[in-house]
C-alpha cells in the first residue's frame, strides 16, 4: 500500500443556492454532488464520502445510490459514506448495498458506520431513541460478523437472529473497508478498537490537538485487545479559495446561517464572527484559506494525531456549487501535493501507522 497520507473530501449534499440566492431543488443538488465527485477524481482526491441525512438542509438520504452513479463516472477515487447511520438501518441491508457498490466500482467502496449527529432517522424508520445505545452496539456487532463474508449465526434483541445464513453479494476481495465514526467519546473509541475497525474522528469544533488523548486511547485499546495498529482518520469542515481573505468571506455567511439554525434547535447562541475567525485560525477546526494555509493546517493535524487519512467536508450550508467546485479543484491540485511535501520529512516516524492501512477490513 502507498504509505502517503490519504486526503479525501466529504459532503452531506447540503442544499445550495443559485446565482439569484434561491435554494436549488434537491434533484439539482444531487446531480451537482455527482459532478463534484467527478472533478475530485480528476484532480487526484483519494476519497469522497457522502453523508446520510433526513432533514431539509440536506438533499442526500441514500448515499449508496449517489455513490453508485459516481462509480460509473470515475476511475480511481474511493467511495464511501460519511456516515451511515447504522442504528436506524439494518446491518444486512447495509452490507449488501455497499458490497454491491464495491462490485460496481471494482473494489473502491468503503463504509463509515456511526450514530450520526441528528436523530430524524429514528422516528422516520420506527426506532425508539430510548434504545439509542443498544441499537448501535448490537448492529455493529452483527455487521462485524458479516464482514467475514461467511455464514453467520447471530442473535440479539433489536432484530431477528440469523442461523448459518450466507449474505450476498460477497465482495471480490473478501474484504469491505469499514470504519467506525466517532464524535470523541472514550466509549466509542474503545468500541472501535474492540471490533478491530479503523477510527474516523469527526472534529467540528475546538482544537484538533485535544483529540490526541483519544488517539492514544485507541492505540492502547488495540494493544490490550491484541490487535495491530489500525488507521485513524479525521473529518473536519473546510473551504479553499485563492486567498485566505476570500475563503473566509465566501464561507462565513453560510457557516453562520447553518450553525445558527441548528444551534437554535440545540439551545446554542448565535455564532459570532469572532468565533468563526477563531475556528478558522491555526488551532481551530475550520480548514479555511488559501491552499498553502489549508495544507499547513492539515499537515499539522496529521502529525499531532498520527493520521492515515484526512477528509475535508467541502460543502457548508448554502455555499454555491461553483465555489464548491473551485474549492475541490484547489484541494486536489494544490493542497494535496503541498501536504505531502510538508509531511515528506516525517515519513519515517509516521510510516508504521500509515502503512497499517493495509490491515483495514
PDB file of N, CA and C in Angstrom, residues 3-104:
ATOM      1  N   UNK A   3       2.194   4.522   1.319  1.00  0.00           N
ATOM      2  CA  UNK A   3       2.261   4.955   2.705  1.00  0.00           C
ATOM      3  C   UNK A   3       1.922   6.429   2.885  1.00  0.00           C
ATOM      4  N   UNK A   4       1.636   7.144   1.812  1.00  0.00           N
ATOM      5  CA  UNK A   4       1.301   8.550   1.937  1.00  0.00           C
ATOM      6  C   UNK A   4      -0.031   8.719   2.659  1.00  0.00           C
ATOM      7  N   UNK A   5      -0.140   9.845   3.358  1.00  0.00           N
ATOM      8  CA  UNK A   5      -1.415  10.219   3.960  1.00  0.00           C
ATOM      9  C   UNK A   5      -2.481  10.290   2.872  1.00  0.00           C
ATOM     10  N   UNK A   6      -3.621   9.626   3.100  1.00  0.00           N
ATOM     11  CA  UNK A   6      -4.745   9.739   2.187  1.00  0.00           C
ATOM     12  C   UNK A   6      -5.490  11.037   2.462  1.00  0.00           C
ATOM     13  N   UNK A   7      -5.876  11.734   1.403  1.00  0.00           N
ATOM     14  CA  UNK A   7      -6.569  13.014   1.537  1.00  0.00           C
ATOM     15  C   UNK A   7      -7.875  12.953   0.764  1.00  0.00           C
ATOM     16  N   UNK A   8      -8.978  13.055   1.495  1.00  0.00           N
ATOM     17  CA  UNK A   8     -10.291  12.932   0.901  1.00  0.00           C
ATOM     18  C   UNK A   8     -11.155  14.149   1.151  1.00  0.00           C
ATOM     19  N   UNK A   9     -12.367  14.083   0.656  1.00  0.00           N
ATOM     20  CA  UNK A   9     -13.383  15.101   0.897  1.00  0.00           C
ATOM     21  C   UNK A   9     -14.683  14.394   1.244  1.00  0.00           C
ATOM     22  N   UNK A  10     -15.590  15.123   1.858  1.00  0.00           N
ATOM     23  CA  UNK A  10     -16.934  14.581   2.032  1.00  0.00           C
ATOM     24  C   UNK A  10     -17.968  15.684   2.048  1.00  0.00           C
ATOM     25  N   UNK A  11     -19.216  15.279   1.896  1.00  0.00           N
ATOM     26  CA  UNK A  11     -20.330  16.211   1.812  1.00  0.00           C
ATOM     27  C   UNK A  11     -21.581  15.540   2.343  1.00  0.00           C
ATOM     28  N   UNK A  12     -22.507  16.348   2.818  1.00  0.00           N
ATOM     29  CA  UNK A  12     -23.821  15.854   3.213  1.00  0.00           C
ATOM     30  C   UNK A  12     -24.865  16.181   2.141  1.00  0.00           C
ATOM     31  N   UNK A  13     -24.402  16.664   0.982  1.00  0.00           N
ATOM     32  CA  UNK A  13     -25.355  17.095  -0.033  1.00  0.00           C
ATOM     33  C   UNK A  13     -26.126  18.318   0.421  1.00  0.00           C
ATOM     34  N   UNK A  14     -25.421  19.260   1.051  1.00  0.00           N
ATOM     35  CA  UNK A  14     -26.056  20.473   1.543  1.00  0.00           C
ATOM     36  C   UNK A  14     -26.817  21.173   0.416  1.00  0.00           C
ATOM     37  N   UNK A  15     -28.020  21.628   0.708  1.00  0.00           N
ATOM     38  CA  UNK A  15     -28.831  22.330  -0.283  1.00  0.00           C
ATOM     39  C   UNK A  15     -28.223  23.710  -0.519  1.00  0.00           C
ATOM     40  N   UNK A  16     -27.741  23.949  -1.741  1.00  0.00           N
ATOM     41  CA  UNK A  16     -27.038  25.177  -2.085  1.00  0.00           C
ATOM     42  C   UNK A  16     -27.972  26.188  -2.738  1.00  0.00           C
ATOM     43  N   UNK A  17     -27.441  27.387  -2.987  1.00  0.00           N
ATOM     44  CA  UNK A  17     -28.239  28.434  -3.627  1.00  0.00           C
ATOM     45  C   UNK A  17     -27.741  28.683  -5.052  1.00  0.00           C
ATOM     46  N   UNK A  18     -28.651  29.201  -5.882  1.00  0.00           N
ATOM     47  CA  UNK A  18     -28.282  29.538  -7.251  1.00  0.00           C
ATOM     48  C   UNK A  18     -27.760  30.963  -7.326  1.00  0.00           C
ATOM     49  N   UNK A  19     -27.546  31.460  -8.542  1.00  0.00           N
ATOM     50  CA  UNK A  19     -26.999  32.798  -8.715  1.00  0.00           C
ATOM     51  C   UNK A  19     -27.894  33.908  -8.208  1.00  0.00           C
ATOM     52  N   UNK A  20     -29.178  33.626  -8.043  1.00  0.00           N
ATOM     53  CA  UNK A  20     -30.125  34.615  -7.513  1.00  0.00           C
ATOM     54  C   UNK A  20     -30.338  34.468  -6.012  1.00  0.00           C
ATOM     55  N   UNK A  21     -29.567  33.564  -5.392  1.00  0.00           N
ATOM     56  CA  UNK A  21     -29.694  33.380  -3.952  1.00  0.00           C
ATOM     57  C   UNK A  21     -30.839  32.487  -3.535  1.00  0.00           C
ATOM     58  N   UNK A  22     -31.432  31.763  -4.482  1.00  0.00           N
ATOM     59  CA  UNK A  22     -32.553  30.882  -4.182  1.00  0.00           C
ATOM     60  C   UNK A  22     -32.070  29.441  -4.007  1.00  0.00           C
ATOM     61  N   UNK A  23     -32.634  28.709  -3.042  1.00  0.00           N
ATOM     62  CA  UNK A  23     -32.215  27.313  -2.845  1.00  0.00           C
ATOM     63  C   UNK A  23     -32.495  26.470  -4.082  1.00  0.00           C
ATOM     64  N   UNK A  24     -31.544  25.643  -4.455  1.00  0.00           N
ATOM     65  CA  UNK A  24     -31.729  24.728  -5.577  1.00  0.00           C
ATOM     66  C   UNK A  24     -32.659  23.585  -5.158  1.00  0.00           C
ATOM     67  N   UNK A  25     -33.429  23.032  -6.088  1.00  0.00           N
ATOM     68  CA  UNK A  25     -34.216  21.833  -5.779  1.00  0.00           C
ATOM     69  C   UNK A  25     -33.282  20.662  -5.442  1.00  0.00           C
ATOM     70  N   UNK A  26     -33.763  19.759  -4.587  1.00  0.00           N
ATOM     71  CA  UNK A  26     -32.914  18.625  -4.187  1.00  0.00           C
ATOM     72  C   UNK A  26     -32.375  17.830  -5.373  1.00  0.00           C
ATOM     73  N   UNK A  27     -33.167  17.547  -6.424  1.00  0.00           N
ATOM     74  CA  UNK A  27     -32.607  16.788  -7.541  1.00  0.00           C
ATOM     75  C   UNK A  27     -31.393  17.466  -8.177  1.00  0.00           C
ATOM     76  N   UNK A  28     -31.435  18.792  -8.292  1.00  0.00           N
ATOM     77  CA  UNK A  28     -30.297  19.518  -8.865  1.00  0.00           C
ATOM     78  C   UNK A  28     -29.083  19.423  -7.951  1.00  0.00           C
ATOM     79  N   UNK A  29     -29.306  19.502  -6.647  1.00  0.00           N
ATOM     80  CA  UNK A  29     -28.199  19.382  -5.695  1.00  0.00           C
ATOM     81  C   UNK A  29     -27.541  18.014  -5.821  1.00  0.00           C
ATOM     82  N   UNK A  30     -28.346  16.976  -5.914  1.00  0.00           N
ATOM     83  CA  UNK A  30     -27.800  15.611  -6.012  1.00  0.00           C
ATOM     84  C   UNK A  30     -26.987  15.460  -7.291  1.00  0.00           C
ATOM     85  N   UNK A  31     -27.488  15.998  -8.402  1.00  0.00           N
ATOM     86  CA  UNK A  31     -26.718  15.925  -9.648  1.00  0.00           C
ATOM     87  C   UNK A  31     -25.409  16.707  -9.532  1.00  0.00           C
ATOM     88  N   UNK A  32     -25.438  17.817  -8.814  1.00  0.00           N
ATOM     89  CA  UNK A  32     -24.215  18.591  -8.609  1.00  0.00           C
ATOM     90  C   UNK A  32     -23.195  17.828  -7.765  1.00  0.00           C
ATOM     91  N   UNK A  33     -23.666  17.080  -6.784  1.00  0.00           N
ATOM     92  CA  UNK A  33     -22.749  16.265  -5.973  1.00  0.00           C
ATOM     93  C   UNK A  33     -22.004  15.275  -6.868  1.00  0.00           C
ATOM     94  N   UNK A  34     -22.693  14.694  -7.820  1.00  0.00           N
ATOM     95  CA  UNK A  34     -22.042  13.766  -8.756  1.00  0.00           C
ATOM     96  C   UNK A  34     -20.949  14.499  -9.538  1.00  0.00           C
ATOM     97  N   UNK A  35     -21.252  15.702 -10.023  1.00  0.00           N
ATOM     98  CA  UNK A  35     -20.248  16.468 -10.772  1.00  0.00           C
ATOM     99  C   UNK A  35     -19.059  16.833  -9.884  1.00  0.00           C
ATOM    100  N   UNK A  36     -19.315  17.132  -8.637  1.00  0.00           N
ATOM    101  CA  UNK A  36     -18.222  17.446  -7.701  1.00  0.00           C
ATOM    102  C   UNK A  36     -17.312  16.237  -7.510  1.00  0.00           C
ATOM    103  N   UNK A  37     -17.917  15.067  -7.430  1.00  0.00           N
ATOM    104  CA  UNK A  37     -17.120  13.841  -7.271  1.00  0.00           C
ATOM    105  C   UNK A  37     -16.301  13.543  -8.511  1.00  0.00           C
ATOM    106  N   UNK A  38     -16.881  13.765  -9.680  1.00  0.00           N
ATOM    107  CA  UNK A  38     -16.149  13.534 -10.931  1.00  0.00           C
ATOM    108  C   UNK A  38     -14.930  14.460 -10.995  1.00  0.00           C
ATOM    109  N   UNK A  39     -15.116  15.720 -10.608  1.00  0.00           N
ATOM    110  CA  UNK A  39     -13.988  16.650 -10.563  1.00  0.00           C
ATOM    111  C   UNK A  39     -12.935  16.180  -9.569  1.00  0.00           C
ATOM    112  N   UNK A  40     -13.370  15.755  -8.391  1.00  0.00           N
ATOM    113  CA  UNK A  40     -12.430  15.286  -7.367  1.00  0.00           C
ATOM    114  C   UNK A  40     -11.595  14.127  -7.888  1.00  0.00           C
ATOM    115  N   UNK A  41     -12.217  13.217  -8.601  1.00  0.00           N
ATOM    116  CA  UNK A  41     -11.492  12.091  -9.184  1.00  0.00           C
ATOM    117  C   UNK A  41     -10.426  12.577 -10.161  1.00  0.00           C
ATOM    118  N   UNK A  42     -10.761  13.574 -10.959  1.00  0.00           N
ATOM    119  CA  UNK A  42      -9.844  14.040 -12.000  1.00  0.00           C
ATOM    120  C   UNK A  42      -8.662  14.831 -11.456  1.00  0.00           C
ATOM    121  N   UNK A  43      -8.804  15.428 -10.257  1.00  0.00           N
ATOM    122  CA  UNK A  43      -7.711  16.245  -9.714  1.00  0.00           C
ATOM    123  C   UNK A  43      -6.922  15.525  -8.630  1.00  0.00           C
ATOM    124  N   UNK A  44      -7.180  14.231  -8.423  1.00  0.00           N
ATOM    125  CA  UNK A  44      -6.324  13.453  -7.543  1.00  0.00           C
ATOM    126  C   UNK A  44      -6.756  13.299  -6.110  1.00  0.00           C
ATOM    127  N   UNK A  45      -8.009  13.642  -5.785  1.00  0.00           N
ATOM    128  CA  UNK A  45      -8.506  13.415  -4.425  1.00  0.00           C
ATOM    129  C   UNK A  45      -8.663  11.910  -4.206  1.00  0.00           C
ATOM    130  N   UNK A  46      -8.279  11.423  -3.025  1.00  0.00           N
ATOM    131  CA  UNK A  46      -8.231   9.984  -2.770  1.00  0.00           C
ATOM    132  C   UNK A  46      -9.589   9.360  -2.452  1.00  0.00           C
ATOM    133  N   UNK A  47     -10.488  10.137  -1.849  1.00  0.00           N
ATOM    134  CA  UNK A  47     -11.729   9.550  -1.317  1.00  0.00           C
ATOM    135  C   UNK A  47     -12.816  10.610  -1.334  1.00  0.00           C
ATOM    136  N   UNK A  48     -14.054  10.195  -1.604  1.00  0.00           N
ATOM    137  CA  UNK A  48     -15.198  11.068  -1.375  1.00  0.00           C
ATOM    138  C   UNK A  48     -16.217  10.320  -0.536  1.00  0.00           C
ATOM    139  N   UNK A  49     -16.662  10.956   0.534  1.00  0.00           N
ATOM    140  CA  UNK A  49     -17.694  10.395   1.394  1.00  0.00           C
ATOM    141  C   UNK A  49     -18.967  11.220   1.270  1.00  0.00           C
ATOM    142  N   UNK A  50     -20.104  10.537   1.289  1.00  0.00           N
ATOM    143  CA  UNK A  50     -21.399  11.212   1.207  1.00  0.00           C
ATOM    144  C   UNK A  50     -22.229  10.805   2.418  1.00  0.00           C
ATOM    145  N   UNK A  51     -22.695  11.803   3.145  1.00  0.00           N
ATOM    146  CA  UNK A  51     -23.416  11.543   4.383  1.00  0.00           C
ATOM    147  C   UNK A  51     -24.893  11.284   4.172  1.00  0.00           C
ATOM    148  N   UNK A  52     -25.485  10.616   5.148  1.00  0.00           N
ATOM    149  CA  UNK A  52     -26.919  10.299   5.151  1.00  0.00           C
ATOM    150  C   UNK A  52     -27.638  11.233   6.117  1.00  0.00           C
ATOM    151  N   UNK A  53     -28.626  11.968   5.598  1.00  0.00           N
ATOM    152  CA  UNK A  53     -29.436  12.830   6.451  1.00  0.00           C
ATOM    153  C   UNK A  53     -30.893  12.772   5.998  1.00  0.00           C
ATOM    154  N   UNK A  54     -31.777  13.218   6.891  1.00  0.00           N
ATOM    155  CA  UNK A  54     -33.213  13.136   6.623  1.00  0.00           C
ATOM    156  C   UNK A  54     -33.886  14.428   7.100  1.00  0.00           C
ATOM    157  N   UNK A  55     -33.344  15.557   6.636  1.00  0.00           N
ATOM    158  CA  UNK A  55     -33.887  16.859   7.022  1.00  0.00           C
ATOM    159  C   UNK A  55     -33.688  17.838   5.869  1.00  0.00           C
ATOM    160  N   UNK A  56     -34.338  18.985   5.955  1.00  0.00           N
ATOM    161  CA  UNK A  56     -34.477  19.871   4.798  1.00  0.00           C
ATOM    162  C   UNK A  56     -33.173  20.501   4.333  1.00  0.00           C
ATOM    163  N   UNK A  57     -32.178  20.619   5.207  1.00  0.00           N
ATOM    164  CA  UNK A  57     -30.933  21.269   4.804  1.00  0.00           C
ATOM    165  C   UNK A  57     -30.078  20.417   3.863  1.00  0.00           C
ATOM    166  N   UNK A  58     -30.370  19.110   3.807  1.00  0.00           N
ATOM    167  CA  UNK A  58     -29.512  18.188   3.070  1.00  0.00           C
ATOM    168  C   UNK A  58     -30.341  17.380   2.069  1.00  0.00           C
ATOM    169  N   UNK A  59     -29.773  17.201   0.869  1.00  0.00           N
ATOM    170  CA  UNK A  59     -30.524  16.556  -0.208  1.00  0.00           C
ATOM    171  C   UNK A  59     -30.348  15.048  -0.242  1.00  0.00           C
ATOM    172  N   UNK A  60     -29.305  14.518   0.379  1.00  0.00           N
ATOM    173  CA  UNK A  60     -28.975  13.101   0.228  1.00  0.00           C
ATOM    174  C   UNK A  60     -29.468  12.288   1.421  1.00  0.00           C
ATOM    175  N   UNK A  61     -30.379  11.362   1.163  1.00  0.00           N
ATOM    176  CA  UNK A  61     -30.821  10.425   2.199  1.00  0.00           C
ATOM    177  C   UNK A  61     -30.367   9.007   1.885  1.00  0.00           C
ATOM    178  N   UNK A  62     -29.915   8.763   0.649  1.00  0.00           N
ATOM    179  CA  UNK A  62     -29.491   7.441   0.214  1.00  0.00           C
ATOM    180  C   UNK A  62     -28.116   7.549  -0.448  1.00  0.00           C
ATOM    181  N   UNK A  63     -27.052   7.653   0.354  1.00  0.00           N
ATOM    182  CA  UNK A  63     -25.716   7.856  -0.211  1.00  0.00           C
ATOM    183  C   UNK A  63     -25.304   6.799  -1.219  1.00  0.00           C
ATOM    184  N   UNK A  64     -25.695   5.539  -0.993  1.00  0.00           N
ATOM    185  CA  UNK A  64     -25.238   4.468  -1.876  1.00  0.00           C
ATOM    186  C   UNK A  64     -25.728   4.665  -3.314  1.00  0.00           C
ATOM    187  N   UNK A  65     -26.920   5.235  -3.480  1.00  0.00           N
ATOM    188  CA  UNK A  65     -27.438   5.486  -4.825  1.00  0.00           C
ATOM    189  C   UNK A  65     -26.583   6.527  -5.541  1.00  0.00           C
ATOM    190  N   UNK A  66     -26.227   7.581  -4.816  1.00  0.00           N
ATOM    191  CA  UNK A  66     -25.391   8.627  -5.402  1.00  0.00           C
ATOM    192  C   UNK A  66     -23.998   8.081  -5.695  1.00  0.00           C
ATOM    193  N   UNK A  67     -23.459   7.309  -4.759  1.00  0.00           N
ATOM    194  CA  UNK A  67     -22.121   6.744  -4.934  1.00  0.00           C
ATOM    195  C   UNK A  67     -22.071   5.767  -6.109  1.00  0.00           C
ATOM    196  N   UNK A  68     -23.144   5.028  -6.327  1.00  0.00           N
ATOM    197  CA  UNK A  68     -23.171   4.103  -7.459  1.00  0.00           C
ATOM    198  C   UNK A  68     -23.128   4.856  -8.787  1.00  0.00           C
ATOM    199  N   UNK A  69     -23.817   5.987  -8.839  1.00  0.00           N
ATOM    200  CA  UNK A  69     -23.756   6.818 -10.038  1.00  0.00           C
ATOM    201  C   UNK A  69     -22.340   7.361 -10.235  1.00  0.00           C
ATOM    202  N   UNK A  70     -21.732   7.810  -9.141  1.00  0.00           N
ATOM    203  CA  UNK A  70     -20.360   8.313  -9.205  1.00  0.00           C
ATOM    204  C   UNK A  70     -19.408   7.215  -9.664  1.00  0.00           C
ATOM    205  N   UNK A  71     -19.633   6.003  -9.201  1.00  0.00           N
ATOM    206  CA  UNK A  71     -18.754   4.881  -9.567  1.00  0.00           C
ATOM    207  C   UNK A  71     -18.675   4.715 -11.078  1.00  0.00           C
ATOM    208  N   UNK A  72     -19.803   4.911 -11.758  1.00  0.00           N
ATOM    209  CA  UNK A  72     -19.837   4.735 -13.198  1.00  0.00           C
ATOM    210  C   UNK A  72     -19.165   5.849 -13.973  1.00  0.00           C
ATOM    211  N   UNK A  73     -18.838   6.955 -13.287  1.00  0.00           N
ATOM    212  CA  UNK A  73     -18.240   8.093 -13.984  1.00  0.00           C
ATOM    213  C   UNK A  73     -16.826   8.420 -13.493  1.00  0.00           C
ATOM    214  N   UNK A  74     -16.286   7.591 -12.629  1.00  0.00           N
ATOM    215  CA  UNK A  74     -14.945   7.828 -12.096  1.00  0.00           C
ATOM    216  C   UNK A  74     -14.104   6.574 -12.251  1.00  0.00           C
ATOM    217  N   UNK A  75     -12.802   6.728 -12.025  1.00  0.00           N
ATOM    218  CA  UNK A  75     -11.886   5.623 -12.259  1.00  0.00           C
ATOM    219  C   UNK A  75     -11.090   5.209 -11.030  1.00  0.00           C
ATOM    220  N   UNK A  76     -10.706   6.152 -10.169  1.00  0.00           N
ATOM    221  CA  UNK A  76      -9.755   5.806  -9.124  1.00  0.00           C
ATOM    222  C   UNK A  76     -10.190   6.210  -7.719  1.00  0.00           C
ATOM    223  N   UNK A  77     -11.005   7.239  -7.582  1.00  0.00           N
ATOM    224  CA  UNK A  77     -11.355   7.759  -6.264  1.00  0.00           C
ATOM    225  C   UNK A  77     -12.137   6.710  -5.470  1.00  0.00           C
ATOM    226  N   UNK A  78     -11.800   6.573  -4.180  1.00  0.00           N
ATOM    227  CA  UNK A  78     -12.529   5.647  -3.315  1.00  0.00           C
ATOM    228  C   UNK A  78     -13.855   6.279  -2.900  1.00  0.00           C
ATOM    229  N   UNK A  79     -14.874   5.443  -2.677  1.00  0.00           N
ATOM    230  CA  UNK A  79     -16.243   5.906  -2.496  1.00  0.00           C
ATOM    231  C   UNK A  79     -16.819   5.364  -1.195  1.00  0.00           C
ATOM    232  N   UNK A  80     -17.364   6.248  -0.364  1.00  0.00           N
ATOM    233  CA  UNK A  80     -17.902   5.762   0.903  1.00  0.00           C
ATOM    234  C   UNK A  80     -18.940   6.682   1.499  1.00  0.00           C
ATOM    235  N   UNK A  81     -19.395   6.298   2.676  1.00  0.00           N
ATOM    236  CA  UNK A  81     -20.401   7.088   3.394  1.00  0.00           C
ATOM    237  C   UNK A  81     -19.718   8.009   4.393  1.00  0.00           C
ATOM    238  N   UNK A  82     -20.507   8.969   4.894  1.00  0.00           N
ATOM    239  CA  UNK A  82     -19.936   9.913   5.846  1.00  0.00           C
ATOM    240  C   UNK A  82     -21.036  10.526   6.740  1.00  0.00           C
ATOM    241  N   UNK A  83     -21.720   9.788   7.556  1.00  0.00           N
ATOM    242  CA  UNK A  83     -21.603   8.376   7.854  1.00  0.00           C
ATOM    243  C   UNK A  83     -22.884   7.655   7.451  1.00  0.00           C
ATOM    244  N   UNK A  84     -22.876   6.303   7.580  1.00  0.00           N
ATOM    245  CA  UNK A  84     -24.096   5.509   7.507  1.00  0.00           C
ATOM    246  C   UNK A  84     -24.650   5.375   8.913  1.00  0.00           C
ATOM    247  N   UNK A  85     -25.898   5.818   9.120  1.00  0.00           N
ATOM    248  CA  UNK A  85     -26.496   5.779  10.461  1.00  0.00           C
ATOM    249  C   UNK A  85     -26.984   4.349  10.705  1.00  0.00           C
ATOM    250  N   UNK A  86     -26.116   3.522  11.234  1.00  0.00           N
ATOM    251  CA  UNK A  86     -26.409   2.094  11.373  1.00  0.00           C
ATOM    252  C   UNK A  86     -27.513   1.829  12.375  1.00  0.00           C
ATOM    253  N   UNK A  87     -27.645   2.674  13.377  1.00  0.00           N
ATOM    254  CA  UNK A  87     -28.641   2.450  14.435  1.00  0.00           C
ATOM    255  C   UNK A  87     -30.054   2.346  13.880  1.00  0.00           C
ATOM    256  N   UNK A  88     -30.364   3.112  12.847  1.00  0.00           N
ATOM    257  CA  UNK A  88     -31.719   3.121  12.297  1.00  0.00           C
ATOM    258  C   UNK A  88     -31.797   2.415  10.949  1.00  0.00           C
ATOM    259  N   UNK A  89     -30.814   1.562  10.675  1.00  0.00           N
ATOM    260  CA  UNK A  89     -30.795   0.797   9.433  1.00  0.00           C
ATOM    261  C   UNK A  89     -30.646  -0.676   9.792  1.00  0.00           C
ATOM    262  N   UNK A  90     -30.613  -1.521   8.782  1.00  0.00           N
ATOM    263  CA  UNK A  90     -30.421  -2.948   9.016  1.00  0.00           C
ATOM    264  C   UNK A  90     -29.021  -3.340   8.561  1.00  0.00           C
ATOM    265  N   UNK A  91     -28.213  -3.940   9.425  1.00  0.00           N
ATOM    266  CA  UNK A  91     -26.835  -4.272   9.060  1.00  0.00           C
ATOM    267  C   UNK A  91     -26.716  -5.148   7.816  1.00  0.00           C
ATOM    268  N   UNK A  92     -27.629  -6.090   7.646  1.00  0.00           N
ATOM    269  CA  UNK A  92     -27.559  -6.963   6.474  1.00  0.00           C
ATOM    270  C   UNK A  92     -27.758  -6.150   5.201  1.00  0.00           C
ATOM    271  N   UNK A  93     -28.757  -5.278   5.195  1.00  0.00           N
ATOM    272  CA  UNK A  93     -29.019  -4.465   4.009  1.00  0.00           C
ATOM    273  C   UNK A  93     -27.876  -3.483   3.755  1.00  0.00           C
ATOM    274  N   UNK A  94     -27.301  -2.909   4.820  1.00  0.00           N
ATOM    275  CA  UNK A  94     -26.159  -2.006   4.640  1.00  0.00           C
ATOM    276  C   UNK A  94     -25.003  -2.747   3.997  1.00  0.00           C
ATOM    277  N   UNK A  95     -24.709  -3.946   4.506  1.00  0.00           N
ATOM    278  CA  UNK A  95     -23.616  -4.716   3.912  1.00  0.00           C
ATOM    279  C   UNK A  95     -23.906  -5.029   2.448  1.00  0.00           C
ATOM    280  N   UNK A  96     -25.120  -5.436   2.136  1.00  0.00           N
ATOM    281  CA  UNK A  96     -25.459  -5.773   0.756  1.00  0.00           C
ATOM    282  C   UNK A  96     -25.328  -4.570  -0.172  1.00  0.00           C
ATOM    283  N   UNK A  97     -25.763  -3.412   0.293  1.00  0.00           N
ATOM    284  CA  UNK A  97     -25.681  -2.219  -0.554  1.00  0.00           C
ATOM    285  C   UNK A  97     -24.237  -1.831  -0.824  1.00  0.00           C
ATOM    286  N   UNK A  98     -23.395  -1.882   0.198  1.00  0.00           N
ATOM    287  CA  UNK A  98     -22.008  -1.489  -0.013  1.00  0.00           C
ATOM    288  C   UNK A  98     -21.205  -2.572  -0.723  1.00  0.00           C
ATOM    289  N   UNK A  99     -21.565  -3.829  -0.560  1.00  0.00           N
ATOM    290  CA  UNK A  99     -20.931  -4.881  -1.356  1.00  0.00           C
ATOM    291  C   UNK A  99     -21.294  -4.721  -2.829  1.00  0.00           C
ATOM    292  N   UNK A 100     -22.518  -4.286  -3.091  1.00  0.00           N
ATOM    293  CA  UNK A 100     -22.931  -4.008  -4.470  1.00  0.00           C
ATOM    294  C   UNK A 100     -22.159  -2.818  -5.026  1.00  0.00           C
ATOM    295  N   UNK A 101     -22.022  -1.764  -4.218  1.00  0.00           N
ATOM    296  CA  UNK A 101     -21.221  -0.612  -4.631  1.00  0.00           C
ATOM    297  C   UNK A 101     -19.778  -1.022  -4.896  1.00  0.00           C
ATOM    298  N   UNK A 102     -19.258  -1.911  -4.071  1.00  0.00           N
ATOM    299  CA  UNK A 102     -17.891  -2.387  -4.259  1.00  0.00           C
ATOM    300  C   UNK A 102     -17.746  -3.089  -5.609  1.00  0.00           C
ATOM    301  N   UNK A 103     -18.761  -3.857  -5.988  1.00  0.00           N
ATOM    302  CA  UNK A 103     -18.737  -4.530  -7.293  1.00  0.00           C
ATOM    303  C   UNK A 103     -18.790  -3.517  -8.435  1.00  0.00           C
ATOM    304  N   UNK A 104     -19.681  -2.546  -8.332  1.00  0.00           N
ATOM    305  CA  UNK A 104     -19.838  -1.555  -9.396  1.00  0.00           C
ATOM    306  C   UNK A 104     -18.606  -0.683  -9.557  1.00  0.00           C
TER     307      UNK A 104
END
